[in-house]
């Protein structure tokens, strides 16, 4: 799904999420486990404020497991009502933790309600996240049927409905869609490398340059193995030439076709041909 985000849309999206927060007990903030920072809304802490929150590192099946563990330690700070877990919404892995952790985070609130004589009810939750992070997939997995087709695009209103997840949890059927941090060019490149934004928005060769520079630094052995390189050339054009020549990405006359090479590299990264990759790690934030 592509959404054109303009200041008016952002303000409206924020208002819609803020309205929904009044209806729920807990927020499930969905991020991409491969890029937990770039796939976040820059104002999320302010928007969610002091509501209990679970950060769901989704698509953990495609991320580097070691780095995902580092992110869990980073987000799971003692003594806060924000916790994080790693999940894979497509297969359903990790989803069973969501209900139990929600109960734990809301125990105080629900005990208080009970002591005031309020009848026990299901926990109410809202899923929020940027486009393509897996919100619909998660809702459908949790609900065990096809519910969220479109999310709620800014400008389209529809009656709120609750989706039951077992006896103790209810989700709003339309997730809250928020925008990523566009101002940062590297954020755009990371989103594009994982396929979260359309390839037409950022030049494919630029994405491949970014991705190859990243791989040369963070996963040099995988890059060498995949493309049969003895050494990784320092000059990015030489690296394109080496990969393009290995893989027959050539134009008539034998010159390397850089568009084809870029397309191949990006496709192979997304298809996990270079293994499970994490494009961000907590230590690079400090
Ligand atoms: P959204 O509502 O937040 O916009 O995202 P959506 O659920 O549509 O998911 C976006 C893409 O991410 C979908 O792939 C979906 O299958 C995939 N996805 C969601 N969660 C996971 C996960 O945990 N692991 C993996 N590997 N993929 C996940 P798509 O290519 O757009 O569609 P399709 O391949 O499902 O047809």
PDB file of N, CA, C and O in Angstrom, residues 242-274:
ATOM      1  N   UNK A 242      31.847  -5.935 -10.527  1.00  0.00           N
ATOM      2  CA  UNK A 242      32.175  -7.319 -10.153  1.00  0.00           C
ATOM      3  C   UNK A 242      30.904  -8.166 -10.078  1.00  0.00           C
ATOM      4  O   UNK A 242      30.849  -9.283 -10.617  1.00  0.00           O
ATOM      5  N   UNK A 243      29.875  -7.623  -9.432  1.00  0.00           N
ATOM      6  CA  UNK A 243      28.626  -8.392  -9.284  1.00  0.00           C
ATOM      7  C   UNK A 243      27.943  -8.551 -10.642  1.00  0.00           C
ATOM      8  O   UNK A 243      27.531  -9.651 -11.031  1.00  0.00           O
ATOM      9  N   UNK A 244      27.868  -7.428 -11.365  1.00  0.00           N
ATOM     10  CA  UNK A 244      27.199  -7.454 -12.671  1.00  0.00           C
ATOM     11  C   UNK A 244      27.868  -8.434 -13.616  1.00  0.00           C
ATOM     12  O   UNK A 244      27.204  -9.185 -14.347  1.00  0.00           O
ATOM     13  N   UNK A 245      29.181  -8.473 -13.574  1.00  0.00           N
ATOM     14  CA  UNK A 245      29.904  -9.342 -14.482  1.00  0.00           C
ATOM     15  C   UNK A 245      29.721 -10.805 -14.074  1.00  0.00           C
ATOM     16  O   UNK A 245      29.487 -11.681 -14.910  1.00  0.00           O
ATOM     17  N   UNK A 246      29.763 -11.100 -12.766  1.00  0.00           N
ATOM     18  CA  UNK A 246      29.526 -12.451 -12.266  1.00  0.00           C
ATOM     19  C   UNK A 246      28.152 -12.978 -12.668  1.00  0.00           C
ATOM     20  O   UNK A 246      27.979 -14.153 -12.944  1.00  0.00           O
ATOM     21  N   UNK A 247      27.180 -12.083 -12.634  1.00  0.00           N
ATOM     22  CA  UNK A 247      25.798 -12.499 -12.841  1.00  0.00           C
ATOM     23  C   UNK A 247      25.276 -12.225 -14.242  1.00  0.00           C
ATOM     24  O   UNK A 247      24.081 -12.354 -14.493  1.00  0.00           O
ATOM     25  N   UNK A 248      26.150 -11.798 -15.118  1.00  0.00           N
ATOM     26  CA  UNK A 248      25.744 -11.586 -16.512  1.00  0.00           C
ATOM     27  C   UNK A 248      24.764 -10.434 -16.696  1.00  0.00           C
ATOM     28  O   UNK A 248      23.917 -10.465 -17.600  1.00  0.00           O
ATOM     29  N   UNK A 249      24.859  -9.416 -15.829  1.00  0.00           N
ATOM     30  CA  UNK A 249      23.993  -8.238 -16.010  1.00  0.00           C
ATOM     31  C   UNK A 249      24.702  -7.291 -16.990  1.00  0.00           C
ATOM     32  O   UNK A 249      25.373  -6.345 -16.571  1.00  0.00           O
ATOM     33  N   UNK A 250      24.569  -7.587 -18.262  1.00  0.00           N
ATOM     34  CA  UNK A 250      25.309  -6.807 -19.265  1.00  0.00           C
ATOM     35  C   UNK A 250      24.395  -6.269 -20.350  1.00  0.00           C
ATOM     36  O   UNK A 250      23.349  -6.859 -20.624  1.00  0.00           O
ATOM     37  N   UNK A 251      24.847  -5.186 -20.927  1.00  0.00           N
ATOM     38  CA  UNK A 251      24.108  -4.623 -22.055  1.00  0.00           C
ATOM     39  C   UNK A 251      24.734  -5.172 -23.330  1.00  0.00           C
ATOM     40  O   UNK A 251      25.816  -5.770 -23.276  1.00  0.00           O
ATOM     41  N   UNK A 252      24.071  -4.904 -24.474  1.00  0.00           N
ATOM     42  CA  UNK A 252      24.698  -5.360 -25.706  1.00  0.00           C
ATOM     43  C   UNK A 252      26.018  -4.590 -25.847  1.00  0.00           C
ATOM     44  O   UNK A 252      26.088  -3.401 -25.544  1.00  0.00           O
ATOM     45  N   UNK A 253      27.049  -5.271 -26.226  1.00  0.00           N
ATOM     46  CA  UNK A 253      28.370  -4.638 -26.270  1.00  0.00           C
ATOM     47  C   UNK A 253      29.195  -5.018 -25.051  1.00  0.00           C
ATOM     48  O   UNK A 253      30.371  -4.707 -24.974  1.00  0.00           O
ATOM     49  N   UNK A 254      28.544  -5.660 -24.086  1.00  0.00           N
ATOM     50  CA  UNK A 254      29.294  -6.203 -22.952  1.00  0.00           C
ATOM     51  C   UNK A 254      29.453  -5.288 -21.754  1.00  0.00           C
ATOM     52  O   UNK A 254      30.009  -5.683 -20.735  1.00  0.00           O
ATOM     53  N   UNK A 255      28.948  -4.030 -21.873  1.00  0.00           N
ATOM     54  CA  UNK A 255      29.065  -3.146 -20.708  1.00  0.00           C
ATOM     55  C   UNK A 255      28.109  -3.609 -19.601  1.00  0.00           C
ATOM     56  O   UNK A 255      27.049  -4.168 -19.871  1.00  0.00           O
ATOM     57  N   UNK A 256      28.510  -3.343 -18.348  1.00  0.00           N
ATOM     58  CA  UNK A 256      27.656  -3.752 -17.215  1.00  0.00           C
ATOM     59  C   UNK A 256      26.376  -2.911 -17.200  1.00  0.00           C
ATOM     60  O   UNK A 256      26.407  -1.686 -17.341  1.00  0.00           O
ATOM     61  N   UNK A 257      25.271  -3.603 -17.036  1.00  0.00           N
ATOM     62  CA  UNK A 257      23.970  -2.916 -16.923  1.00  0.00           C
ATOM     63  C   UNK A 257      23.717  -2.645 -15.433  1.00  0.00           C
ATOM     64  O   UNK A 257      23.381  -3.564 -14.671  1.00  0.00           O
ATOM     65  N   UNK A 258      23.907  -1.392 -15.016  1.00  0.00           N
ATOM     66  CA  UNK A 258      23.821  -1.065 -13.584  1.00  0.00           C
ATOM     67  C   UNK A 258      22.392  -1.165 -13.045  1.00  0.00           C
ATOM     68  O   UNK A 258      22.190  -1.512 -11.886  1.00  0.00           O
ATOM     69  N   UNK A 259      21.412  -0.851 -13.888  1.00  0.00           N
ATOM     70  CA  UNK A 259      20.021  -0.988 -13.431  1.00  0.00           C
ATOM     71  C   UNK A 259      19.710  -2.443 -13.118  1.00  0.00           C
ATOM     72  O   UNK A 259      19.134  -2.773 -12.096  1.00  0.00           O
ATOM     73  N   UNK A 260      20.113  -3.308 -14.031  1.00  0.00           N
ATOM     74  CA  UNK A 260      19.869  -4.744 -13.853  1.00  0.00           C
ATOM     75  C   UNK A 260      20.600  -5.274 -12.617  1.00  0.00           C
ATOM     76  O   UNK A 260      20.061  -6.066 -11.844  1.00  0.00           O
ATOM     77  N   UNK A 261      21.838  -4.805 -12.449  1.00  0.00           N
ATOM     78  CA  UNK A 261      22.635  -5.251 -11.294  1.00  0.00           C
ATOM     79  C   UNK A 261      21.960  -4.792  -9.994  1.00  0.00           C
ATOM     80  O   UNK A 261      21.834  -5.564  -9.039  1.00  0.00           O
ATOM     81  N   UNK A 262      21.516  -3.528  -9.991  1.00  0.00           N
ATOM     82  CA  UNK A 262      20.864  -2.991  -8.797  1.00  0.00           C
ATOM     83  C   UNK A 262      19.598  -3.791  -8.491  1.00  0.00           C
ATOM     84  O   UNK A 262      19.352  -4.192  -7.345  1.00  0.00           O
ATOM     85  N   UNK A 263      18.837  -4.061  -9.528  1.00  0.00           N
ATOM     86  CA  UNK A 263      17.576  -4.787  -9.358  1.00  0.00           C
ATOM     87  C   UNK A 263      17.832  -6.185  -8.798  1.00  0.00           C
ATOM     88  O   UNK A 263      17.150  -6.647  -7.882  1.00  0.00           O
ATOM     89  N   UNK A 264      18.872  -6.827  -9.317  1.00  0.00           N
ATOM     90  CA  UNK A 264      19.227  -8.175  -8.860  1.00  0.00           C
ATOM     91  C   UNK A 264      19.617  -8.187  -7.378  1.00  0.00           C
ATOM     92  O   UNK A 264      19.126  -9.004  -6.589  1.00  0.00           O
ATOM     93  N   UNK A 265      20.469  -7.223  -7.001  1.00  0.00           N
ATOM     94  CA  UNK A 265      20.935  -7.179  -5.612  1.00  0.00           C
ATOM     95  C   UNK A 265      19.762  -6.947  -4.652  1.00  0.00           C
ATOM     96  O   UNK A 265      19.597  -7.656  -3.661  1.00  0.00           O
ATOM     97  N   UNK A 266      18.933  -5.971  -4.988  1.00  0.00           N
ATOM     98  CA  UNK A 266      17.792  -5.660  -4.112  1.00  0.00           C
ATOM     99  C   UNK A 266      16.837  -6.844  -4.018  1.00  0.00           C
ATOM    100  O   UNK A 266      16.368  -7.208  -2.937  1.00  0.00           O
ATOM    101  N   UNK A 267      16.569  -7.465  -5.167  1.00  0.00           N
ATOM    102  CA  UNK A 267      15.657  -8.611  -5.158  1.00  0.00           C
ATOM    103  C   UNK A 267      16.221  -9.736  -4.290  1.00  0.00           C
ATOM    104  O   UNK A 267      15.524 -10.328  -3.485  1.00  0.00           O
ATOM    105  N   UNK A 268      17.516  -9.976  -4.418  1.00  0.00           N
ATOM    106  CA  UNK A 268      18.112 -11.083  -3.666  1.00  0.00           C
ATOM    107  C   UNK A 268      18.162 -10.798  -2.165  1.00  0.00           C
ATOM    108  O   UNK A 268      18.009 -11.712  -1.365  1.00  0.00           O
ATOM    109  N   UNK A 269      18.363  -9.537  -1.805  1.00  0.00           N
ATOM    110  CA  UNK A 269      18.327  -9.195  -0.375  1.00  0.00           C
ATOM    111  C   UNK A 269      16.922  -9.478   0.165  1.00  0.00           C
ATOM    112  O   UNK A 269      16.754 -10.120   1.198  1.00  0.00           O
ATOM    113  N   UNK A 270      15.910  -9.017  -0.559  1.00  0.00           N
ATOM    114  CA  UNK A 270      14.527  -9.194  -0.091  1.00  0.00           C
ATOM    115  C   UNK A 270      14.121 -10.659  -0.056  1.00  0.00           C
ATOM    116  O   UNK A 270      13.283 -11.060   0.736  1.00  0.00           O
ATOM    117  N   UNK A 271      14.705 -11.445  -0.953  1.00  0.00           N
ATOM    118  CA  UNK A 271      14.380 -12.882  -0.966  1.00  0.00           C
ATOM    119  C   UNK A 271      15.245 -13.682   0.011  1.00  0.00           C
ATOM    120  O   UNK A 271      15.262 -14.910  -0.033  1.00  0.00           O
ATOM    121  N   UNK A 272      15.974 -12.968   0.852  1.00  0.00           N
ATOM    122  CA  UNK A 272      16.838 -13.590   1.863  1.00  0.00           C
ATOM    123  C   UNK A 272      17.956 -14.435   1.270  1.00  0.00           C
ATOM    124  O   UNK A 272      18.460 -15.348   1.922  1.00  0.00           O
ATOM    125  N   UNK A 273      18.348 -14.142   0.024  1.00  0.00           N
ATOM    126  CA  UNK A 273      19.440 -14.904  -0.594  1.00  0.00           C
ATOM    127  C   UNK A 273      20.774 -14.586   0.076  1.00  0.00           C
ATOM    128  O   UNK A 273      21.735 -15.340  -0.054  1.00  0.00           O
ATOM    129  N   UNK A 274      20.838 -13.454   0.769  1.00  0.00           N
ATOM    130  CA  UNK A 274      22.062 -13.128   1.512  1.00  0.00           C
ATOM    131  C   UNK A 274      21.859 -13.431   3.000  1.00  0.00           C
ATOM    132  O   UNK A 274      22.585 -12.938   3.855  1.00  0.00           O
TER     133      UNK A 274
END
